[in-house]
PDB file of C-alpha atoms and ligand atoms in Angstrom:
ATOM      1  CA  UNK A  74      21.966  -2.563  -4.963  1.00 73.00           C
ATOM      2  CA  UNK A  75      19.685  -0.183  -3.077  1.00 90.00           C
ATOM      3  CA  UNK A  76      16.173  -1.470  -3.921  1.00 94.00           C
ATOM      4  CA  UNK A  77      13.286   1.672  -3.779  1.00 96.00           C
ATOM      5  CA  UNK A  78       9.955  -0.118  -4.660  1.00 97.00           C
ATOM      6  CA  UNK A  79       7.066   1.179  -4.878  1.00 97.00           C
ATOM      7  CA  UNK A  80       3.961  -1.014  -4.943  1.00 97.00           C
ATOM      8  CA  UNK A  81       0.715  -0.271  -6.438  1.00 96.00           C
ATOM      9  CA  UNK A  82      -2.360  -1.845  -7.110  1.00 95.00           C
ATOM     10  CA  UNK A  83      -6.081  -1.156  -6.363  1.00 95.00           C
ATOM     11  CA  UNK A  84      -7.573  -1.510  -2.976  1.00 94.00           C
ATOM     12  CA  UNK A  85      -7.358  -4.740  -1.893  1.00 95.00           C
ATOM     13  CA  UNK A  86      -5.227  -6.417  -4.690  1.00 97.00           C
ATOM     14  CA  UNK A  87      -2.990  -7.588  -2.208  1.00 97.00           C
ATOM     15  CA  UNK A  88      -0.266  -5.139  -1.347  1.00 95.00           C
ATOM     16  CA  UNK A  89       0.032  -4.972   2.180  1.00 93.00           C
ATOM     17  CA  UNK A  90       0.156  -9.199   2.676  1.00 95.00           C
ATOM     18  CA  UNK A  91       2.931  -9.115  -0.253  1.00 97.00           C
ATOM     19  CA  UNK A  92       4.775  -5.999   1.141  1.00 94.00           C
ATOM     20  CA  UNK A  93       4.973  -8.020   4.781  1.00 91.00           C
ATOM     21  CA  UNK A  94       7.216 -10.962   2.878  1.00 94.00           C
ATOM     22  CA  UNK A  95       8.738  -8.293   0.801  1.00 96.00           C
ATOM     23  CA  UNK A  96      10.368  -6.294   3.616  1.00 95.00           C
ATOM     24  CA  UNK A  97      11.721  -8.696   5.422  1.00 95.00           C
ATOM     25  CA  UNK A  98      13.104 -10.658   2.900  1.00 95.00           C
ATOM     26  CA  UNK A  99      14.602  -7.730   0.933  1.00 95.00           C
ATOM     27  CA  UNK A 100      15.354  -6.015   4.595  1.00 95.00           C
ATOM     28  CA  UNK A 101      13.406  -3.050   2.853  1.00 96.00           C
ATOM     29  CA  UNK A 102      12.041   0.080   5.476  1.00 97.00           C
ATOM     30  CA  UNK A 103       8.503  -0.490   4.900  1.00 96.00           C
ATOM     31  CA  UNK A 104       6.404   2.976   4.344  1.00 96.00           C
ATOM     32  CA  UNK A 105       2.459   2.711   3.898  1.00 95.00           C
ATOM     33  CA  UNK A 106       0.556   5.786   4.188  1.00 96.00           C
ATOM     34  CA  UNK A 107      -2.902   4.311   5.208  1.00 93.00           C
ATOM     35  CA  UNK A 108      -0.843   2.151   8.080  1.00 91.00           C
ATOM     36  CA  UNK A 109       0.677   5.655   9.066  1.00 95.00           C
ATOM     37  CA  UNK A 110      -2.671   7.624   8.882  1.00 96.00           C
ATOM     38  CA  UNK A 111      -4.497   4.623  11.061  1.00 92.00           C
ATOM     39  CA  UNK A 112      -1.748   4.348  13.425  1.00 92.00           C
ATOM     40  CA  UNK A 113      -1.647   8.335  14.181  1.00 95.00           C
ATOM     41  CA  UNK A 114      -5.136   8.215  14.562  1.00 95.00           C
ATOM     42  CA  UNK A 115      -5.038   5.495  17.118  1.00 92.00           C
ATOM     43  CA  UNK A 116      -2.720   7.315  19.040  1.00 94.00           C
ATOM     44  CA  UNK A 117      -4.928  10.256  18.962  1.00 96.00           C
ATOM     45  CA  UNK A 118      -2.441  12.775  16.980  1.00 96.00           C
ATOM     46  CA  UNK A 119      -4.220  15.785  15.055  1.00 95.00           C
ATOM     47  CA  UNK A 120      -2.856  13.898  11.424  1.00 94.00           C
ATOM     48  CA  UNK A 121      -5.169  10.834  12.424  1.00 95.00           C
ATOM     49  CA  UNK A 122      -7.683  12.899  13.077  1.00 96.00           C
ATOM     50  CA  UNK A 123      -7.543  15.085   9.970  1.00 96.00           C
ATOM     51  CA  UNK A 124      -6.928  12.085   7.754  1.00 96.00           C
ATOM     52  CA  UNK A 125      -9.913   9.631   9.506  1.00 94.00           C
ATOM     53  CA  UNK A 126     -12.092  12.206   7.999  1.00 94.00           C
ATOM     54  CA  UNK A 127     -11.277  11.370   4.281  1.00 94.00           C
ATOM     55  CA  UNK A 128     -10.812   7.837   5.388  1.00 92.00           C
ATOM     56  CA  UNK A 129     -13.726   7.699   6.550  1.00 88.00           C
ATOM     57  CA  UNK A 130     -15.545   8.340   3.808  1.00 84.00           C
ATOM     58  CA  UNK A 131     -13.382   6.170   1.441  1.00 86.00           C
ATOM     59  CA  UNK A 132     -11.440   9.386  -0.250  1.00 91.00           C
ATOM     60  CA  UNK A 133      -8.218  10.552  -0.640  1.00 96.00           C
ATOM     61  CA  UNK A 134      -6.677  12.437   1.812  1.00 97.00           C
ATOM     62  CA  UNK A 135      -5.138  15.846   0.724  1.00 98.00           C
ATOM     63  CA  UNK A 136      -1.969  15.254  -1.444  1.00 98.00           C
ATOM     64  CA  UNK A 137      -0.314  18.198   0.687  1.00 96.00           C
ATOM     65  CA  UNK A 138      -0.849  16.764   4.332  1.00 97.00           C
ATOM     66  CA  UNK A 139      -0.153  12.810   2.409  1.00 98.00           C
ATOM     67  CA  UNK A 140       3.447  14.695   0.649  1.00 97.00           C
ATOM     68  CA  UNK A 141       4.229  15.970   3.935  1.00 95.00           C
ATOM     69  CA  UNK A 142       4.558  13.147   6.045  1.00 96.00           C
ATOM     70  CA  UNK A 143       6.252  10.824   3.416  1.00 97.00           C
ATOM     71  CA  UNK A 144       8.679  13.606   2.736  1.00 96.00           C
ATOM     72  CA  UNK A 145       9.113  13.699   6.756  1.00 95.00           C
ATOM     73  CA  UNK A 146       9.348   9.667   6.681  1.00 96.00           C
ATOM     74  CA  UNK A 147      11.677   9.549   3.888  1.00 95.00           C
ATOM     75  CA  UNK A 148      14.423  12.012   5.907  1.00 94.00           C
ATOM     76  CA  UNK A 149      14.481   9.285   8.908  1.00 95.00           C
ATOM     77  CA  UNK A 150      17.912   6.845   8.386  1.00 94.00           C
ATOM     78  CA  UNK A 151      15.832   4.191   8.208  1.00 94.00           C
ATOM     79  CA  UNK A 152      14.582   5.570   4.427  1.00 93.00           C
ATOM     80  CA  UNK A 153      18.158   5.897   2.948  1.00 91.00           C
ATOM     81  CA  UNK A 154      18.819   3.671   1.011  1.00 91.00           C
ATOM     82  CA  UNK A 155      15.869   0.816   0.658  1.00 95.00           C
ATOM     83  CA  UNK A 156      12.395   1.257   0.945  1.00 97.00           C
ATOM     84  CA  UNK A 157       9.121  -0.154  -0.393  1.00 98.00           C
ATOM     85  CA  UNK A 158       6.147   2.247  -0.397  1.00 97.00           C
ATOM     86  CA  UNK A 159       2.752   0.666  -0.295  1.00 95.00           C
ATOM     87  CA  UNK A 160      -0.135   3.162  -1.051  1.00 94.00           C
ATOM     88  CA  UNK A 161       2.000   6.347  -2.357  1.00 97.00           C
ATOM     89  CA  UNK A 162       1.694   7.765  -4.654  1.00 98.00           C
ATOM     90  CA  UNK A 163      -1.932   7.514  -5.313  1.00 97.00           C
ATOM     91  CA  UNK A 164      -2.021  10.509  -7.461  1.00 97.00           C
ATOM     92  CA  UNK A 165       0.171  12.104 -10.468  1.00 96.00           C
ATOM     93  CA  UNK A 166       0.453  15.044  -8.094  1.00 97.00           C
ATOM     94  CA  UNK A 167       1.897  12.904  -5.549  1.00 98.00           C
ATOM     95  CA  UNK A 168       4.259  11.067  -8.015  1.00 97.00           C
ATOM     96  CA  UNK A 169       5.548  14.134  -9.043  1.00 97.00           C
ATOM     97  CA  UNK A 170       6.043  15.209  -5.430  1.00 98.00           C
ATOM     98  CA  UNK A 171       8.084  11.898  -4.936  1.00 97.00           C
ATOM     99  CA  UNK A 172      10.031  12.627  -7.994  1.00 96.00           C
ATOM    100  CA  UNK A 173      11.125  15.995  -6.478  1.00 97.00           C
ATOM    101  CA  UNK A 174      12.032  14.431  -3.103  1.00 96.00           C
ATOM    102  CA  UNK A 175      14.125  11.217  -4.577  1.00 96.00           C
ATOM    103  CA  UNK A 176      15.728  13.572  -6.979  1.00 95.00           C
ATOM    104  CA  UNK A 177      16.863  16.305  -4.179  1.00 94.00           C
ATOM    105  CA  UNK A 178      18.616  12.993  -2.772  1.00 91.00           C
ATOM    106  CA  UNK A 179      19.830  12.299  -6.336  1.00 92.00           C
ATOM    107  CA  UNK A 180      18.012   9.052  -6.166  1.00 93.00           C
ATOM    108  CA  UNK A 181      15.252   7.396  -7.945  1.00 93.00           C
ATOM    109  CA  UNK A 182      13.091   4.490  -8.273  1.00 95.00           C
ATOM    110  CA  UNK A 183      14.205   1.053  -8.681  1.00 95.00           C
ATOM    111  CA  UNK A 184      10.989  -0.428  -9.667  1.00 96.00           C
ATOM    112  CA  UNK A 185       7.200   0.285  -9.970  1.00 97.00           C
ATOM    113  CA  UNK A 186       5.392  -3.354  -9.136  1.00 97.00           C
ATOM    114  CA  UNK A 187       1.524  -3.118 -10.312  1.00 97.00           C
ATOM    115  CA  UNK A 188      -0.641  -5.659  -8.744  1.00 97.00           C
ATOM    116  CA  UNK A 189      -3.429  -6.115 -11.410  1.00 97.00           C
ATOM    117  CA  UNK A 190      -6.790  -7.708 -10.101  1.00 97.00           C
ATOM    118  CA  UNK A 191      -9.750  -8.094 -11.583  1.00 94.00           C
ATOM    119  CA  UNK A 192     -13.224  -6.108 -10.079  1.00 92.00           C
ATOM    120  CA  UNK A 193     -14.850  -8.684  -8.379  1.00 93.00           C
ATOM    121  CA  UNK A 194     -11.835 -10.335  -6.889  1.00 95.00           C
ATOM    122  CA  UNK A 195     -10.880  -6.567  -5.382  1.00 94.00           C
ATOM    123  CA  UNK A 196     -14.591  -6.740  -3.807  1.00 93.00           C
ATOM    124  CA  UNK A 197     -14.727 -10.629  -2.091  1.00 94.00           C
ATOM    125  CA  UNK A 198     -10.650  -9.249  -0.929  1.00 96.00           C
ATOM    126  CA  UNK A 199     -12.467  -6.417   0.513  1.00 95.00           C
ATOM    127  CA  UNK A 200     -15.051  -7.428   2.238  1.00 94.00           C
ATOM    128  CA  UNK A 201     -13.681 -10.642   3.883  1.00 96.00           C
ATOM    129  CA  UNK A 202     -10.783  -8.235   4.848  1.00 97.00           C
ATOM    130  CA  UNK A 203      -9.511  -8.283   8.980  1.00 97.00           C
ATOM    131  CA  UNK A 204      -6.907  -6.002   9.967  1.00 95.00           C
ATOM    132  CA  UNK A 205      -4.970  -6.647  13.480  1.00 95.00           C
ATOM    133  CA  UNK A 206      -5.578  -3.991  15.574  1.00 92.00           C
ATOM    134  CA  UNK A 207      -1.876  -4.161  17.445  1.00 92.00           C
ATOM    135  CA  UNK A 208       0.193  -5.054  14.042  1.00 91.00           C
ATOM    136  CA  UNK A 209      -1.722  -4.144  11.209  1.00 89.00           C
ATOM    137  CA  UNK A 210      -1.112  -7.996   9.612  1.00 92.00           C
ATOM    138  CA  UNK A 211      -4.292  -8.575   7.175  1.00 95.00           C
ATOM    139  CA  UNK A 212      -6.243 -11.640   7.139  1.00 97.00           C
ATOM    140  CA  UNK A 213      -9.160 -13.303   5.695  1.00 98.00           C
ATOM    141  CA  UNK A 214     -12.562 -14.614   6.698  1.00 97.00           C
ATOM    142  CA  UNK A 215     -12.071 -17.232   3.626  1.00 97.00           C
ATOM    143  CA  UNK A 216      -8.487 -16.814   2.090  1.00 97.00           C
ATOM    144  CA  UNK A 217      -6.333 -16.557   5.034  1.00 97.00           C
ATOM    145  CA  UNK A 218      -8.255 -16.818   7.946  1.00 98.00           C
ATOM    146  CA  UNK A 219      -6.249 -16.965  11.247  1.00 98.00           C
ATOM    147  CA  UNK A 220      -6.165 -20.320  13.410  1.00 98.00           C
ATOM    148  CA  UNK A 221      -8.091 -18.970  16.205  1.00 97.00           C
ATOM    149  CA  UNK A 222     -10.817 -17.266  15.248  1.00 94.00           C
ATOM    150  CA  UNK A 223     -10.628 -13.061  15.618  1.00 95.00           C
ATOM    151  CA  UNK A 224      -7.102 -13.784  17.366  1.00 97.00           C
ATOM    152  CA  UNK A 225      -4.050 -12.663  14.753  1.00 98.00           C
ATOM    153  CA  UNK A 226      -1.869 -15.250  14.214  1.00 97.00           C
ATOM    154  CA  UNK A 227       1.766 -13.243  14.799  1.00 96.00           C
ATOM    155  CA  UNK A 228       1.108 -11.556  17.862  1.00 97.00           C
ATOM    156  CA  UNK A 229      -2.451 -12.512  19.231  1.00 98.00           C
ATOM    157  CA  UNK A 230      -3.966  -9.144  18.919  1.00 97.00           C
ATOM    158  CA  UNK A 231      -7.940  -9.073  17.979  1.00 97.00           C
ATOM    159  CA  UNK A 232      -8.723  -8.132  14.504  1.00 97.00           C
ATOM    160  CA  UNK A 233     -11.057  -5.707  12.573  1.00 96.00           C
ATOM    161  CA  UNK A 234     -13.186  -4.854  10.097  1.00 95.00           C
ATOM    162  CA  UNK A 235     -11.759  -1.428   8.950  1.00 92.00           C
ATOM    163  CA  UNK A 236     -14.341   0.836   8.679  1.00 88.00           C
ATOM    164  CA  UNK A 237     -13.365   1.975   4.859  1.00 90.00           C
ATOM    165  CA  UNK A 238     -13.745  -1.662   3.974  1.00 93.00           C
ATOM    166  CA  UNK A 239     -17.562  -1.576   4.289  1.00 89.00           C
ATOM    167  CA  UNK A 240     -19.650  -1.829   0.799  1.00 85.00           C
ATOM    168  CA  UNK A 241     -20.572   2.030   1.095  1.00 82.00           C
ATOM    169  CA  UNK A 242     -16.870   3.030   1.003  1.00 86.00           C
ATOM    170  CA  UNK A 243     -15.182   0.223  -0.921  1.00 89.00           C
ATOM    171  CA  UNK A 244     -17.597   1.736  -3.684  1.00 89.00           C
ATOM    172  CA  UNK A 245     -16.039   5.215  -3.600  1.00 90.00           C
ATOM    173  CA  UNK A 246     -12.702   3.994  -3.394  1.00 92.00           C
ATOM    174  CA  UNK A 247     -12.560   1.871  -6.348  1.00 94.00           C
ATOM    175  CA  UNK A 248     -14.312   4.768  -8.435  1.00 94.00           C
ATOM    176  CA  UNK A 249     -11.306   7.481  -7.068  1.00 95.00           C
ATOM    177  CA  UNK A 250      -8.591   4.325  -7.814  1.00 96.00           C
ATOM    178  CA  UNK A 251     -10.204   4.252 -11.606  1.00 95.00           C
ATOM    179  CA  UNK A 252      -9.820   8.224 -12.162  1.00 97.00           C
ATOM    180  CA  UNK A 253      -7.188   9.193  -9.968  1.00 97.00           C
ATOM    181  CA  UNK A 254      -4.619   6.517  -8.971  1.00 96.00           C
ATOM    182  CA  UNK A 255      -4.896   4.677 -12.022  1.00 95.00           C
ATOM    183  CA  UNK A 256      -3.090   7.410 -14.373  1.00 95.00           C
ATOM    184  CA  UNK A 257       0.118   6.983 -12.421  1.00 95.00           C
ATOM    185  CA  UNK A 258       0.344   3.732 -14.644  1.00 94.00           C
ATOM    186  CA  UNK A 259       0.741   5.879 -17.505  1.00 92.00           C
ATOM    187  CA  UNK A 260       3.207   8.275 -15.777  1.00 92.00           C
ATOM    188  CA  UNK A 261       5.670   5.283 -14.767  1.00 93.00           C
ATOM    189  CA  UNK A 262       5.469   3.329 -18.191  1.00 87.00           C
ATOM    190  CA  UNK A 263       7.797   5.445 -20.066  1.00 84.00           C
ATOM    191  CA  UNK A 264      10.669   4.817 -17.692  1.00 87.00           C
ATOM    192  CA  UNK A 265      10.964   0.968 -17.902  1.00 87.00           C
ATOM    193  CA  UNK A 266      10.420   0.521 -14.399  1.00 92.00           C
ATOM    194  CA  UNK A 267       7.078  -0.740 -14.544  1.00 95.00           C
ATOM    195  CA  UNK A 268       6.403  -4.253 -13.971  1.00 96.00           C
ATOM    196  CA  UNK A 269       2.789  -5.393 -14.037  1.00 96.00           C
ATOM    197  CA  UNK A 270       2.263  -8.764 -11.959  1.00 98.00           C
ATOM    198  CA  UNK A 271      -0.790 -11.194 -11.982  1.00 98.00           C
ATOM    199  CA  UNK A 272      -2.449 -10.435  -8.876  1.00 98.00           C
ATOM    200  CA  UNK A 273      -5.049 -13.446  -9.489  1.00 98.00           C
ATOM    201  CA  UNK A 274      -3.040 -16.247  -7.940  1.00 98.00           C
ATOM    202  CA  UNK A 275      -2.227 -18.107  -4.680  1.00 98.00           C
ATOM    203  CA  UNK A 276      -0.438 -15.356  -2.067  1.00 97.00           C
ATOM    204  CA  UNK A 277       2.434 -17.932  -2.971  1.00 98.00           C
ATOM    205  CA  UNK A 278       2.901 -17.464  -6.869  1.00 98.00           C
ATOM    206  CA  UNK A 279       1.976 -13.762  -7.043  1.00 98.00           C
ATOM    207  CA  UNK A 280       5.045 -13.101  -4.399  1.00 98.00           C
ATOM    208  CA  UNK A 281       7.335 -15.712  -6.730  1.00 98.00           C
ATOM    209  CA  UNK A 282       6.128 -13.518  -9.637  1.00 98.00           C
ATOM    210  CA  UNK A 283       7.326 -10.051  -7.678  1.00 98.00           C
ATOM    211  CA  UNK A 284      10.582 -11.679  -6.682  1.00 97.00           C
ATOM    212  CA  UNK A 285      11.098 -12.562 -10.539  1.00 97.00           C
ATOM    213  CA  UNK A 286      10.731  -8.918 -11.303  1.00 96.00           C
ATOM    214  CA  UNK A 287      12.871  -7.675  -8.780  1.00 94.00           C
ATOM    215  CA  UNK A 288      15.600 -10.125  -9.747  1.00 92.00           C
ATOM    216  CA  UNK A 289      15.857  -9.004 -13.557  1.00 89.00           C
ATOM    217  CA  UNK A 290      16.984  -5.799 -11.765  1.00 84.00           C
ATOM    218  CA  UNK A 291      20.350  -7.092  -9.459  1.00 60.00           C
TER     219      UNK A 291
HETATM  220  P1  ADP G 133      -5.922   0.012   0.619  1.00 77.89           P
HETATM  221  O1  ADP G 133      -5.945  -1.247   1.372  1.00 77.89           O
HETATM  222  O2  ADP G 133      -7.234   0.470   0.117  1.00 77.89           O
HETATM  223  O3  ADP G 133      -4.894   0.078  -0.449  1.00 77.89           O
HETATM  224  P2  ADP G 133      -4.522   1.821   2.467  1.00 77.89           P
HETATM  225  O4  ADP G 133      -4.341   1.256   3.806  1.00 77.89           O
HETATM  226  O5  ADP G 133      -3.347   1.979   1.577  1.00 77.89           O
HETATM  227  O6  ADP G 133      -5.706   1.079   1.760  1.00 77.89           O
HETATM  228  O7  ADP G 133      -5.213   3.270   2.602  1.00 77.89           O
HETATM  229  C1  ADP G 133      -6.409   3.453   3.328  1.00 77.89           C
HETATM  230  C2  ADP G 133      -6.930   4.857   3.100  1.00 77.89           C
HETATM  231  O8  ADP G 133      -5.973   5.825   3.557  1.00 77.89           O
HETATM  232  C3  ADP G 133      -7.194   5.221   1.647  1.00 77.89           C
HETATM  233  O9  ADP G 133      -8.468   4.809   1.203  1.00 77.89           O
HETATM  234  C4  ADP G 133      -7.072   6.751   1.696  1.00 77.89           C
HETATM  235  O10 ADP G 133      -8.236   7.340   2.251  1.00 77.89           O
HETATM  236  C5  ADP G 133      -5.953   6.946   2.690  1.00 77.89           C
HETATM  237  N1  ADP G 133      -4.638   6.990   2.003  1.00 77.89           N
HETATM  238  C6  ADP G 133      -3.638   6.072   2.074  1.00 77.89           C
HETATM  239  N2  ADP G 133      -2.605   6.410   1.297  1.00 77.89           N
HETATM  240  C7  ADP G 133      -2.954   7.590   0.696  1.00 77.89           C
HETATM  241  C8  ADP G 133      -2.343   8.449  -0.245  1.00 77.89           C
HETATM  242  N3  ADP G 133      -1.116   8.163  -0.763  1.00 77.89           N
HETATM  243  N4  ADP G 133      -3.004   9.549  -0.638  1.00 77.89           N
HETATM  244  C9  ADP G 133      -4.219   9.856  -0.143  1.00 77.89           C
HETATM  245  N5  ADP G 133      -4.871   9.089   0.733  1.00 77.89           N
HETATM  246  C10 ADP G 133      -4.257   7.959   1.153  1.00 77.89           C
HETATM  247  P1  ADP G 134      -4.157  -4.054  -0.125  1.00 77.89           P
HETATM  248  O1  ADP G 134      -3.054  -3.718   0.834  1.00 77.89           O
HETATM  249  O2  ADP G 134      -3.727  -3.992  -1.555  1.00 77.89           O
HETATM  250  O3  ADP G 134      -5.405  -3.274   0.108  1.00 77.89           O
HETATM  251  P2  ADP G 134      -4.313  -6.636   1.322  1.00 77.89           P
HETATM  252  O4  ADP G 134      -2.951  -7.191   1.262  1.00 77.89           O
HETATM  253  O5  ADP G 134      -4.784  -6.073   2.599  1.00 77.89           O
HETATM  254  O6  ADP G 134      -4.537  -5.572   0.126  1.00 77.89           O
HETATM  255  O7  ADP G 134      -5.321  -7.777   0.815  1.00 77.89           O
HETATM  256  C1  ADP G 134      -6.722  -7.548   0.761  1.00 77.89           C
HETATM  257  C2  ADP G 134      -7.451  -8.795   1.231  1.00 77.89           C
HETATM  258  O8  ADP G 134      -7.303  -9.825   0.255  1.00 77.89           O
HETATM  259  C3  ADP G 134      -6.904  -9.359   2.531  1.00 77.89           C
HETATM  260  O9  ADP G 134      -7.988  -9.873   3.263  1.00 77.89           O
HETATM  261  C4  ADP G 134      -5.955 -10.474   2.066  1.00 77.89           C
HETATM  262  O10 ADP G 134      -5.890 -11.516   3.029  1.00 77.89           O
HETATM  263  C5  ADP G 134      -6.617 -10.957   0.772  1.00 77.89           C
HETATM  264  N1  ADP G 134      -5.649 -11.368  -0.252  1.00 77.89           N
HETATM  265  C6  ADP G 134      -4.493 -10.737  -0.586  1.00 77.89           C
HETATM  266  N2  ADP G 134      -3.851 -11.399  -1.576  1.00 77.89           N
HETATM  267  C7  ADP G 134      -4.629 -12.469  -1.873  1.00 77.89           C
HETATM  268  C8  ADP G 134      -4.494 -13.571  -2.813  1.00 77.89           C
HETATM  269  N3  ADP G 134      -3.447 -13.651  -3.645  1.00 77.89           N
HETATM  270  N4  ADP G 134      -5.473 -14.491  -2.837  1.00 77.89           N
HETATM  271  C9  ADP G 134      -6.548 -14.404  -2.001  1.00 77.89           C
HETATM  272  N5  ADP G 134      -6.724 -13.402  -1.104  1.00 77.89           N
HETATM  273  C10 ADP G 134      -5.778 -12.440  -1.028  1.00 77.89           C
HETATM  274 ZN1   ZN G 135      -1.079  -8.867  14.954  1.00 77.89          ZN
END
């Protein structure tokens, strides 16, 4: 079976340190839009730039530039037939737009997995957040901190405080999660795809709790 997950959850409930497990042990092509906008802005491309200006400020960036490059990402080989997307859609405009794409390739969705956290577990995730700069692996000061300090633990790169995760912007994003990202629930629910997981656990039992899911579907 050709798994196509897509993996939502507010910011910081844990999707990027489940999707790094889920990836390689489903051999799934991972695709995460904020990873994609932080890495084209590192390497100084006019899409970092354009989207480090939302970013910045803890919005959105614009559904049409955010459709564009997952509809570019999705026609790479690599996308064909498995794929987990962390971070997209984020709006119902952009979960229409992935509709239309999946369905051009007379393909859909295997699963929606919702990460559900509770407020001030999303804020302590947030702001002990550290991001390696050379793999993008998170960490944290007090959940997962790495064994040396500032030094990531897979490929000794230094790590980060990312500059959305600062209480100004963590703010914002959790209000534009609420009214714009959060509706998407709704749009999945009818299909029976939806599976909403207990995000307040060990790393351990909410990725035994995903794998559960994902097995009532083989
Ligand atoms: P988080 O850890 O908050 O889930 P991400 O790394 O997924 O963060 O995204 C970081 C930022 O990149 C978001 O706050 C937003 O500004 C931008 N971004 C990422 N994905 C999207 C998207 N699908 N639509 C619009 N903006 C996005
Ligand atoms: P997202 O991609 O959803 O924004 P991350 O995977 O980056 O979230 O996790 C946000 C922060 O919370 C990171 O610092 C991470 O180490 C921590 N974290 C993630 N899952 C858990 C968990 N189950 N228990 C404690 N801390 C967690
Ligand atoms: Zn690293």
């Amino acid at each position: 079976m050709f798994l196509k997950i897509l993996l939502m959850g507010p910011p910081g409930a844990g999707k990027g340190s489940q999707s790094a497990r889920l990836v390689e042990d489903y051999a799934l092509t991972n695709i995460s839009t904020g990873q994609m906008f932080r890495e084209a802005y590192r390497r100084g491309e006019p899409l970092g730039e354009k989207a480090m200006a939302y970013i910045k400020k803890g919005e959105l960036v614009a559904d049409d530039i955010t459709n564009e490059v997952v509809r570019q990402r999705l026609m790479k080989k690599d996308a064909d037939r498995c794929f987990l997307l962390d971070g997209y859609p984020r709006t119902v405009e952009q979960a229409r737009a992935l509709d239309e794409m999946l369905e051009k390739r007379r393909s859909k969705l295997s699963a929606v997995i919702n990460i559900v956290v509770d407020k001030q577990a999303i804020l302590e995730r947030m702001v002990g957040r550290r991001v390696c700069r050379t793999c993008g692996l998170s960490y944290h000061l007090v959940f997962k901190p790495t064994k040396k300090p500032s030094m990531c633990d897979a490929c000794g790169g230094e790590l980060y405080q990312r500059n959305d995760d600062r209480p100004e912007s963590v703010r914002n994003r959790l209000d534009i999660y609420e009214k714009k990202t959060k509706p998407i629930i709704d749009y999945y629910h009818g299909r029976g795809i939806l599976k909403n997981i207990d995000g307040m656990q060990s790393f351990e039992n909410v990725y035994r709790d995903i794998r559960d899911a994902l097995e009532t579907l083989t």
